[in-house]
Amino acid sequence: MTMSMKDEILKRILASNGEAVSGQELADSLGVSRTAVWKHMQTLQEEGYTFETIKKKGYVLTGVPNSLSPTQIELFLKTEHFGREIHYFDVVDSTQTIAHKLAQEGAPHGTVIIGEEQTAGRGRMARAWESVHGSGIWMTVIVRPDVTPQQASSFTLVVAVAVTMAIKTLYQDIEPAIKWPNDLLIKGKKCTGILTEMQAEADLVQALLVGIGINANQEAADFSPDIADIATSLRLETGEEINRAALVALILQYLEQFTELYIEEGFASIKTLWEQLSCTIGQRIEVTTIRERFEGIASGITDDGVLQLTQDDGLVRTIYAGDIKIL
């Protein structure tokens, strides 16, 4: 990841662990003027960082904004590939749209596109996704697995496991659960949606564009009336402000880990964990597809991630795509 001068200054100040950092030493080590350092410090203050200036010692960091800037994420990042290139935006129409363009231009495996706000965020079936500024995690990860398009159909389930494990690791008092195929629920309310799109040839995946939307720091009033009864946020469930950069970094760590396992061994190696984390299996559900609507018991998933439903007459149906409602 190529850092700007401002981000390099910020990185060094963040690494000082509360000790004063000399402006002159920053200027000398970075090969810039003292005035240039001062201007970058002014920009950082405008972005929400606060500093105390101690005479003859330098700058002491006193406050950090809850930001998703690459520098903030890098503080927590422990991956080899995922998140090592980050494209960060304050406002963007859709991280998914930008990811498609970057993937076509050759962006490397693990590239992340992330925004503080989306003006045209979307979920499955082109549904709108509310993306309030500075409150959630709105990102797309470009993944380049050596698999066929047929094998890639289960990758959304892999992503769901990674996101769920990250949330459970950081916030042990809540129990996120996976609703097949792409939602995470807490106490029956949606907090996360996943959208996986593909660029592929007939027998080879060029790139998977993994869109992840997480309601992190929304208050109840932030949700529109249309979704207020069915949506929640991690903050509402934990009672505390969510450090979004730390959560992003841990999601990327789990996603890298499970992606490698998926490439090497297929979805079957992750299937058991998915079932343990799911709120779908064993429940009576209603399925709506393009052509019909029916219900039964969600009896399991196949090694390819296809949902199996047992009807009241004993007939087992396989569900490749559709919306489900837990009854």
Coordinates of C-alpha atoms in Angstrom, one line a residue:
M1 CA 0.0 0.0 0.0
T2 CA 1.5 3.3 -1.1
M3 CA 1.1 5.9 1.7
S4 CA 0.7 9.6 1.3
M5 CA 3.0 11.9 3.2
K6 CA 0.1 12.8 5.6
D7 CA -0.6 9.1 6.3
E8 CA 3.1 8.4 6.9
I9 CA 3.2 11.2 9.4
L10 CA 0.1 9.9 11.1
K11 CA 1.5 6.3 11.1
R12 CA 4.6 7.5 13.0
I13 CA 2.5 9.5 15.5
L14 CA 0.2 6.6 16.1
A15 CA 3.2 4.3 16.7
S16 CA 4.6 6.7 19.3
N17 CA 2.1 5.3 22.0
G18 CA 1.4 8.7 23.5
E19 CA 4.9 10.0 23.5
A20 CA 5.7 13.4 21.9
V21 CA 6.9 13.3 18.3
S22 CA 9.1 16.2 17.2
G23 CA 7.9 18.0 14.1
Q24 CA 11.5 18.7 13.1
E25 CA 12.5 15.1 13.4
L26 CA 9.5 14.1 11.3
A27 CA 10.6 16.7 8.7
D28 CA 14.2 15.5 8.6
S29 CA 13.3 11.7 8.5
L30 CA 10.8 12.2 5.7
G31 CA 12.8 14.7 3.7
V32 CA 10.3 17.5 3.8
S33 CA 10.2 21.0 5.3
R34 CA 8.9 21.7 8.8
T35 CA 6.2 23.8 7.2
A36 CA 5.0 20.8 5.1
V37 CA 4.7 18.8 8.3
W38 CA 2.7 21.5 10.0
K39 CA 0.3 21.7 7.0
H40 CA -0.2 17.9 7.2
M41 CA -0.9 18.2 10.9
Q42 CA -3.5 20.8 10.2
T43 CA -5.2 18.5 7.7
L44 CA -5.2 15.7 10.3
Q45 CA -6.9 17.9 12.8
E46 CA -9.6 18.7 10.2
E47 CA -10.1 15.0 9.8
G48 CA -10.8 14.6 13.6
Y49 CA -7.4 13.8 15.1
T50 CA -6.5 16.0 18.1
F51 CA -3.0 16.8 19.3
E52 CA -1.4 18.6 22.2
T53 CA 1.7 20.6 21.2
I54 CA 4.5 20.5 23.9
K55 CA 7.1 23.1 23.6
K56 CA 10.6 21.7 22.5
K57 CA 9.1 18.2 22.4
G58 CA 6.5 18.1 19.7
Y59 CA 3.1 16.7 19.0
V60 CA 1.2 14.3 21.4
L61 CA -1.8 12.5 20.0
T62 CA -4.8 13.1 22.3
G63 CA -7.8 11.9 20.2
V64 CA -8.5 9.6 17.2
P65 CA -11.6 9.7 15.0
N66 CA -13.5 6.4 14.4
S67 CA -12.3 6.3 10.8
L68 CA -11.9 3.7 8.2
S69 CA -8.8 5.3 6.7
P70 CA -6.1 2.9 5.5
T71 CA -3.7 4.1 8.2
Q72 CA -6.3 3.3 10.9
I73 CA -7.0 -0.2 9.5
E74 CA -3.3 -0.9 9.1
L75 CA -2.8 -0.5 12.8
F76 CA -4.8 -3.7 13.4
L77 CA -4.0 -5.6 10.2
K78 CA -2.3 -9.1 10.4
T79 CA -2.9 -10.4 6.9
E80 CA -0.5 -11.2 4.1
H81 CA -2.6 -10.1 1.1
F82 CA -6.1 -8.9 2.2
G83 CA -6.2 -5.2 2.9
R84 CA -2.6 -4.6 1.8
E85 CA -4.0 -2.3 -0.9
I86 CA -6.9 -0.1 0.2
H87 CA -8.9 2.4 -1.8
Y88 CA -10.6 4.7 0.7
F89 CA -13.4 7.2 0.0
D90 CA -15.3 9.6 2.1
V91 CA -18.3 9.4 -0.1
V92 CA -18.8 6.9 -3.0
D93 CA -21.7 5.8 -5.1
S94 CA -21.0 2.1 -4.5
T95 CA -17.8 0.2 -3.5
Q96 CA -19.1 -2.7 -5.6
T97 CA -19.1 -0.5 -8.8
I98 CA -15.5 0.7 -8.2
A99 CA -14.4 -2.9 -7.4
H100 CA -15.6 -4.1 -10.8
K101 CA -13.6 -1.4 -12.5
L102 CA -10.4 -2.0 -10.5
A103 CA -10.7 -5.8 -10.9
Q104 CA -10.9 -5.4 -14.7
E105 CA -7.8 -3.2 -14.5
G106 CA -5.9 -5.9 -12.6
A107 CA -6.2 -5.0 -9.0
P108 CA -4.4 -7.7 -6.9
H109 CA -6.0 -10.4 -4.8
G110 CA -7.2 -8.9 -1.4
T111 CA -7.7 -5.3 -2.6
V112 CA -10.2 -3.5 -0.5
I113 CA -12.5 -0.7 -1.6
I114 CA -14.1 1.0 1.4
G115 CA -16.2 4.2 2.0
E116 CA -17.5 6.2 4.9
E117 CA -20.8 6.6 2.9
Q118 CA -22.4 5.1 -0.2
T119 CA -25.0 7.1 -2.1
A120 CA -26.1 4.1 -4.2
G121 CA -25.3 1.1 -2.0
R122 CA -27.1 -2.1 -3.0
G123 CA -27.7 -5.6 -1.9
R124 CA -29.0 -8.7 -3.7
M125 CA -31.5 -8.3 -6.5
A126 CA -30.5 -4.6 -6.8
R127 CA -32.2 -3.7 -3.5
A128 CA -31.1 -0.4 -2.0
W129 CA -28.8 -0.6 1.1
E130 CA -28.8 2.3 3.5
S131 CA -25.2 3.5 4.1
V132 CA -25.2 6.3 6.6
H133 CA -22.0 8.4 6.7
G134 CA -19.4 7.3 9.3
S135 CA -21.7 4.7 11.0
G136 CA -21.1 1.4 9.2
I137 CA -18.7 -0.7 7.3
W138 CA -19.3 -0.5 3.6
M139 CA -16.6 -2.3 1.7
T140 CA -15.8 -4.6 -1.2
V141 CA -12.9 -7.1 -1.3
I142 CA -11.5 -8.3 -4.6
V143 CA -10.8 -12.0 -4.3
R144 CA -9.0 -14.0 -7.0
P145 CA -9.4 -17.7 -6.2
D146 CA -8.2 -20.4 -8.5
V147 CA -11.7 -22.1 -8.8
T148 CA -14.3 -22.6 -11.5
P149 CA -17.5 -20.5 -11.6
Q150 CA -19.5 -23.5 -10.4
Q151 CA -17.3 -23.9 -7.3
A152 CA -17.5 -20.1 -6.6
S153 CA -21.3 -20.3 -6.0
S154 CA -20.7 -21.2 -2.3
F155 CA -18.2 -18.4 -1.6
T156 CA -20.9 -16.1 -0.1
L157 CA -21.3 -18.7 2.7
V158 CA -17.5 -18.6 3.3
V159 CA -17.6 -14.8 3.7
A160 CA -20.5 -15.1 6.1
V161 CA -18.5 -17.4 8.3
A162 CA -15.5 -15.0 8.3
V163 CA -17.6 -12.0 9.2
T164 CA -19.5 -13.9 11.9
M165 CA -16.3 -15.2 13.5
A166 CA -14.8 -11.7 13.5
I167 CA -17.8 -10.2 15.3
K168 CA -18.0 -13.1 17.8
T169 CA -14.3 -12.7 18.6
L170 CA -14.5 -9.0 19.3
Y171 CA -17.9 -8.8 20.9
Q172 CA -18.5 -12.0 22.9
D173 CA -21.7 -10.9 24.5
I174 CA -23.7 -11.0 21.3
E175 CA -24.6 -14.0 19.0
P176 CA -24.7 -13.1 15.3
A177 CA -26.2 -15.9 13.3
I178 CA -26.1 -16.6 9.5
K179 CA -29.4 -16.6 7.6
W180 CA -28.9 -18.4 4.3
P181 CA -27.4 -17.3 2.1
N182 CA -26.1 -13.8 2.8
D183 CA -27.4 -12.1 5.9
L184 CA -26.3 -12.0 9.5
L185 CA -28.9 -11.5 12.2
I186 CA -28.8 -10.7 15.9
K187 CA -31.9 -11.6 17.8
G188 CA -33.7 -11.9 14.5
K189 CA -32.8 -8.5 13.2
K190 CA -30.4 -7.9 10.3
C191 CA -27.1 -6.3 11.0
T192 CA -25.0 -7.5 7.9
G193 CA -25.6 -8.2 4.3
I194 CA -23.2 -9.8 1.8
L195 CA -23.2 -9.4 -2.0
T196 CA -20.9 -11.6 -4.1
E197 CA -20.5 -10.9 -7.8
M198 CA -18.3 -12.5 -10.3
Q199 CA -16.1 -11.7 -13.3
A200 CA -15.4 -15.0 -15.1
E201 CA -14.7 -16.8 -18.3
A202 CA -16.4 -20.1 -19.1
D203 CA -14.2 -22.2 -16.9
L204 CA -12.2 -19.8 -14.8
V205 CA -13.1 -17.1 -12.2
Q206 CA -11.2 -13.9 -12.9
A207 CA -12.4 -12.2 -9.7
L208 CA -15.0 -12.4 -7.0
L209 CA -16.3 -9.0 -5.8
V210 CA -17.3 -9.5 -2.2
G211 CA -19.5 -6.7 -0.9
I212 CA -19.9 -6.5 2.9
G213 CA -22.3 -4.1 4.6
I214 CA -22.3 -3.9 8.4
N215 CA -24.5 -1.7 10.6
A216 CA -21.9 -0.8 13.2
N217 CA -22.6 2.4 15.0
Q218 CA -26.1 3.3 14.0
E219 CA -28.5 4.4 16.7
A220 CA -32.2 3.4 16.3
A221 CA -33.1 6.8 14.9
D222 CA -30.6 6.3 12.0
F223 CA -32.8 3.6 10.4
S224 CA -35.6 4.6 8.0
P225 CA -39.1 3.7 9.0
D226 CA -39.1 1.0 6.3
I227 CA -36.5 -1.1 8.0
A228 CA -36.5 0.2 11.6
D229 CA -38.3 -3.0 12.9
I230 CA -36.1 -5.4 11.1
A231 CA -32.6 -3.8 11.3
T232 CA -30.1 -3.5 14.1
S233 CA -26.5 -2.4 14.6
L234 CA -23.6 -3.8 16.6
R235 CA -23.7 -0.7 18.8
L236 CA -27.3 -1.2 19.6
E237 CA -26.7 -4.8 20.6
T238 CA -23.4 -4.3 22.5
G239 CA -24.2 -0.9 24.1
E240 CA -20.8 0.4 23.1
E241 CA -19.2 2.3 20.2
I242 CA -17.7 -0.1 17.6
N243 CA -14.1 0.5 16.5
R244 CA -14.7 0.0 12.9
A245 CA -11.1 -0.2 11.8
A246 CA -10.4 -3.0 14.2
L247 CA -13.4 -4.9 13.0
V248 CA -12.5 -4.5 9.4
A249 CA -8.9 -5.8 10.0
L250 CA -10.2 -8.9 11.8
I251 CA -12.8 -9.6 9.1
L252 CA -10.0 -9.4 6.6
Q253 CA -7.8 -11.8 8.7
Y254 CA -10.6 -14.4 8.9
L255 CA -11.5 -13.9 5.3
E256 CA -8.0 -14.5 4.2
Q257 CA -7.8 -17.6 6.4
F258 CA -11.1 -19.1 5.2
T259 CA -10.4 -18.2 1.6
E260 CA -7.2 -20.1 1.6
L261 CA -9.0 -23.1 3.1
Y262 CA -11.8 -22.9 0.6
I263 CA -9.3 -22.8 -2.3
E264 CA -7.4 -25.8 -1.0
E265 CA -10.2 -28.0 0.2
G266 CA -13.5 -26.6 -1.1
F267 CA -16.5 -25.4 0.9
A268 CA -17.0 -28.9 2.4
S269 CA -14.1 -28.1 4.9
I270 CA -16.1 -25.0 6.2
K271 CA -19.6 -26.5 6.0
T272 CA -19.8 -27.8 9.6
L273 CA -18.7 -24.4 11.0
W274 CA -21.3 -22.6 8.8
E275 CA -24.0 -25.0 10.1
Q276 CA -23.0 -24.3 13.7
L277 CA -23.2 -20.5 13.1
S278 CA -26.5 -20.6 11.2
C279 CA -30.0 -19.7 12.4
T280 CA -31.5 -21.3 9.3
I281 CA -30.9 -25.1 9.7
G282 CA -33.6 -26.9 11.5
Q283 CA -36.1 -24.0 11.2
R284 CA -39.3 -23.9 9.3
I285 CA -38.9 -21.4 6.5
E286 CA -40.8 -19.9 3.6
V287 CA -38.9 -19.8 0.3
T288 CA -39.7 -17.3 -2.5
T289 CA -38.1 -17.9 -5.9
I290 CA -38.7 -16.1 -9.2
R291 CA -41.4 -18.7 -10.1
E292 CA -43.0 -19.9 -6.8
R293 CA -43.3 -19.8 -3.0
F294 CA -43.3 -22.8 -0.7
E295 CA -42.3 -23.8 2.8
G296 CA -40.8 -26.6 4.9
I297 CA -37.9 -27.4 7.2
A298 CA -34.4 -26.2 6.3
S299 CA -32.8 -29.6 6.8
G300 CA -29.2 -28.8 5.8
I301 CA -26.8 -27.6 3.1
T302 CA -24.8 -29.6 0.5
D303 CA -21.0 -29.6 0.2
D304 CA -21.6 -26.9 -2.5
G305 CA -23.6 -24.7 -0.2
V306 CA -27.0 -25.4 -1.7
L307 CA -29.8 -25.3 0.8
Q308 CA -31.9 -28.4 1.3
L309 CA -35.6 -28.1 2.3
T310 CA -37.8 -30.9 3.5
Q311 CA -41.5 -30.4 2.7
D312 CA -44.3 -31.7 4.8
D313 CA -44.8 -34.5 2.4
G314 CA -41.2 -35.6 2.9
L315 CA -40.0 -34.4 -0.5
V316 CA -36.5 -32.8 -0.3
R317 CA -36.0 -29.8 -2.5
T318 CA -32.7 -28.1 -3.3
I319 CA -32.6 -24.3 -3.2
Y320 CA -30.0 -22.7 -5.3
A321 CA -31.3 -19.1 -5.1
G322 CA -34.2 -17.3 -3.5
D323 CA -35.3 -15.3 -0.5
I324 CA -36.1 -17.1 2.7
K325 CA -38.2 -16.1 5.7
I326 CA -37.9 -17.9 9.0
L327 CA -41.4 -18.8 10.3

